[in-house]
CSV table of C-alpha atoms in Angstrom, one decimal:
chain,number,residue,atom,x,y,z
A,232,UNK,CA,95.1,96.5,69.6
A,233,UNK,CA,97.3,98.0,72.3
A,234,UNK,CA,100.6,99.8,71.7
A,235,UNK,CA,103.6,99.9,73.9
A,236,UNK,CA,104.4,103.3,75.2
A,237,UNK,CA,108.0,103.9,76.4
A,238,UNK,CA,109.8,106.7,78.2
A,239,UNK,CA,113.1,107.2,79.9
A,240,UNK,CA,115.5,109.7,81.5
A,241,UNK,CA,119.1,109.4,82.8
A,242,UNK,CA,121.4,111.5,85.0
A,243,UNK,CA,124.7,111.3,86.6
A,244,UNK,CA,124.3,111.1,90.4
A,245,UNK,CA,127.1,112.6,92.5
A,246,UNK,CA,127.7,109.4,94.7
A,247,UNK,CA,129.2,106.0,94.2
A,248,UNK,CA,127.1,103.5,92.3
A,249,UNK,CA,126.8,101.0,95.2
A,250,UNK,CA,125.4,103.8,97.4
A,251,UNK,CA,123.0,105.1,94.8
A,252,UNK,CA,121.7,101.6,94.2
A,253,UNK,CA,121.1,101.1,97.9
A,254,UNK,CA,119.0,104.3,97.9
A,255,UNK,CA,116.9,103.1,95.1
A,256,UNK,CA,116.6,99.5,96.4
A,257,UNK,CA,115.3,100.8,99.8
A,258,UNK,CA,111.6,101.0,98.8
A,259,UNK,CA,110.6,103.4,101.6
A,260,UNK,CA,113.6,105.7,100.9
A,261,UNK,CA,113.0,105.6,97.2
A,262,UNK,CA,109.5,107.0,97.8
A,263,UNK,CA,111.1,110.2,98.9
A,264,UNK,CA,112.5,110.8,95.4
A,265,UNK,CA,109.1,110.4,93.7
A,266,UNK,CA,107.7,113.8,92.5
A,267,UNK,CA,104.2,114.6,91.7
A,268,UNK,CA,102.2,113.0,90.0
A,269,UNK,CA,103.1,110.1,92.3
A,270,UNK,CA,101.4,110.1,95.7
A,271,UNK,CA,99.9,108.0,98.5
A,272,UNK,CA,102.9,105.6,98.6
A,273,UNK,CA,102.7,102.5,100.8
A,274,UNK,CA,105.0,99.6,101.3
A,275,UNK,CA,102.8,96.5,101.3
A,276,UNK,CA,105.3,93.8,102.0
A,277,UNK,CA,108.9,93.1,101.3
A,278,UNK,CA,109.5,93.7,97.6
A,279,UNK,CA,106.0,95.2,97.0
A,280,UNK,CA,104.4,98.6,97.2
A,281,UNK,CA,101.5,100.6,95.9
A,282,UNK,CA,101.0,104.3,95.0
A,283,UNK,CA,98.7,106.5,93.0
A,284,UNK,CA,99.6,108.5,90.0
A,285,UNK,CA,97.7,111.4,88.6
A,286,UNK,CA,98.5,111.1,84.9
A,287,UNK,CA,96.8,112.1,81.7
A,288,UNK,CA,93.7,113.4,83.5
A,289,UNK,CA,93.0,110.4,85.6
A,290,UNK,CA,94.2,108.8,88.8
A,291,UNK,CA,95.5,105.3,88.7
A,292,UNK,CA,96.5,103.1,91.7
A,293,UNK,CA,99.3,100.7,90.9
A,294,UNK,CA,100.6,97.8,92.9
A,295,UNK,CA,104.3,97.2,92.1
A,296,UNK,CA,106.5,94.1,92.6
A,297,UNK,CA,110.2,94.8,92.9
A,298,UNK,CA,112.8,92.4,91.5
A,299,UNK,CA,116.6,92.6,91.1
A,300,UNK,CA,117.7,90.9,87.9
A,301,UNK,CA,121.2,92.2,88.4
A,302,UNK,CA,121.6,93.0,92.2
A,303,UNK,CA,123.7,96.1,92.6
A,304,UNK,CA,123.0,97.2,89.0
A,305,UNK,CA,119.3,96.7,88.0
A,306,UNK,CA,116.0,97.1,89.8
A,307,UNK,CA,112.7,96.4,88.1
A,308,UNK,CA,109.3,97.6,89.3
A,309,UNK,CA,106.5,95.7,87.6
A,310,UNK,CA,102.7,96.4,88.0
A,311,UNK,CA,100.9,93.4,89.4
A,312,UNK,CA,97.7,94.7,87.7
A,313,UNK,CA,96.8,94.9,84.0
A,314,UNK,CA,98.7,98.1,82.9
A,315,UNK,CA,101.8,96.2,81.8
A,316,UNK,CA,103.9,99.0,83.4
A,317,UNK,CA,107.5,98.0,83.9
A,318,UNK,CA,110.0,100.5,85.1
A,319,UNK,CA,113.7,99.6,85.1
A,320,UNK,CA,116.4,101.4,87.1
A,321,UNK,CA,119.9,100.8,85.9
A,322,UNK,CA,122.9,102.1,87.9
A,323,UNK,CA,126.2,102.2,86.1
A,324,UNK,CA,129.5,103.2,87.9
A,325,UNK,CA,131.2,106.4,86.5
A,326,UNK,CA,134.3,106.8,88.6
A,327,UNK,CA,133.1,108.1,92.0
A,328,UNK,CA,129.6,108.8,90.5
A,329,UNK,CA,126.8,106.8,89.1
A,330,UNK,CA,124.8,107.1,85.9
A,331,UNK,CA,121.2,106.2,86.6
A,332,UNK,CA,118.8,105.4,83.8
A,333,UNK,CA,115.0,105.1,84.4
A,334,UNK,CA,113.1,103.4,81.6
A,335,UNK,CA,109.4,102.6,81.6
A,336,UNK,CA,107.1,100.8,79.2
A,337,UNK,CA,103.4,100.1,79.5
A,338,UNK,CA,100.5,99.0,77.3
A,339,UNK,CA,98.9,102.1,75.8
A,340,UNK,CA,95.4,102.8,74.6
A,341,UNK,CA,94.3,102.1,71.1
A,342,UNK,CA,92.7,104.5,68.6
A,343,UNK,CA,92.9,108.3,68.8
A,344,UNK,CA,93.5,108.2,72.5
A,345,UNK,CA,96.4,105.9,72.0
A,346,UNK,CA,97.9,108.0,69.3
A,347,UNK,CA,97.8,111.1,71.6
A,348,UNK,CA,99.2,109.0,74.5
A,349,UNK,CA,102.1,107.8,72.4
A,350,UNK,CA,103.1,111.4,71.7
A,351,UNK,CA,102.4,113.0,75.1
A,352,UNK,CA,103.2,110.3,77.7
A,353,UNK,CA,106.9,109.8,76.8
A,354,UNK,CA,107.6,113.6,77.1
A,355,UNK,CA,105.7,114.0,80.3
A,356,UNK,CA,107.2,110.9,81.9
A,357,UNK,CA,110.7,112.0,80.8
A,358,UNK,CA,110.1,115.3,82.8
A,359,UNK,CA,108.8,113.4,85.8
A,360,UNK,CA,111.8,111.0,85.8
A,361,UNK,CA,114.2,113.9,85.4
A,362,UNK,CA,112.7,115.4,88.6
A,363,UNK,CA,113.0,112.1,90.3
A,364,UNK,CA,116.7,111.9,89.4
A,365,UNK,CA,117.3,115.4,90.5
A,366,UNK,CA,115.7,114.6,93.9
A,367,UNK,CA,117.9,111.4,94.1
A,368,UNK,CA,121.0,113.5,93.3
A,369,UNK,CA,120.1,116.1,95.9
A,370,UNK,CA,119.6,113.4,98.5
A,371,UNK,CA,123.0,111.8,97.6
A,372,UNK,CA,124.7,115.2,98.0
A,373,UNK,CA,123.0,115.8,101.4
A,374,UNK,CA,124.4,112.4,102.6
A,375,UNK,CA,127.9,113.4,101.6
A,376,UNK,CA,127.7,116.7,103.5
A,377,UNK,CA,125.9,115.3,106.6
């Protein structure tokens, strides 16, 4: 039996929500915000990309499909493979800034490995997403200055 593993992080980004959403929706630009363990990012077609992730002692290549259930507010990246990984980016206006929430869920392992994964993966992904949000915020601040 598989178990769902979930992780999230949020941060206020110092830029208007519509601008932040455009940064995230631009797949190629969004790749600039991805910290390690993400690498080898390639846009495959409109609305689809692939990357590798070095996570929990193994490398996994994921092919993601992008959808916009709420254009201007919510982006979803869903794995086309069998991992069940779904990452949702929600952008909420906060005056002249934006609150960005990254939330992921995926099908975890079963047994002892799954037990460890359910404890370790959320914490590690939270740190990775916090770095991604910091990079997004730094980019938004650069755009304001430039």
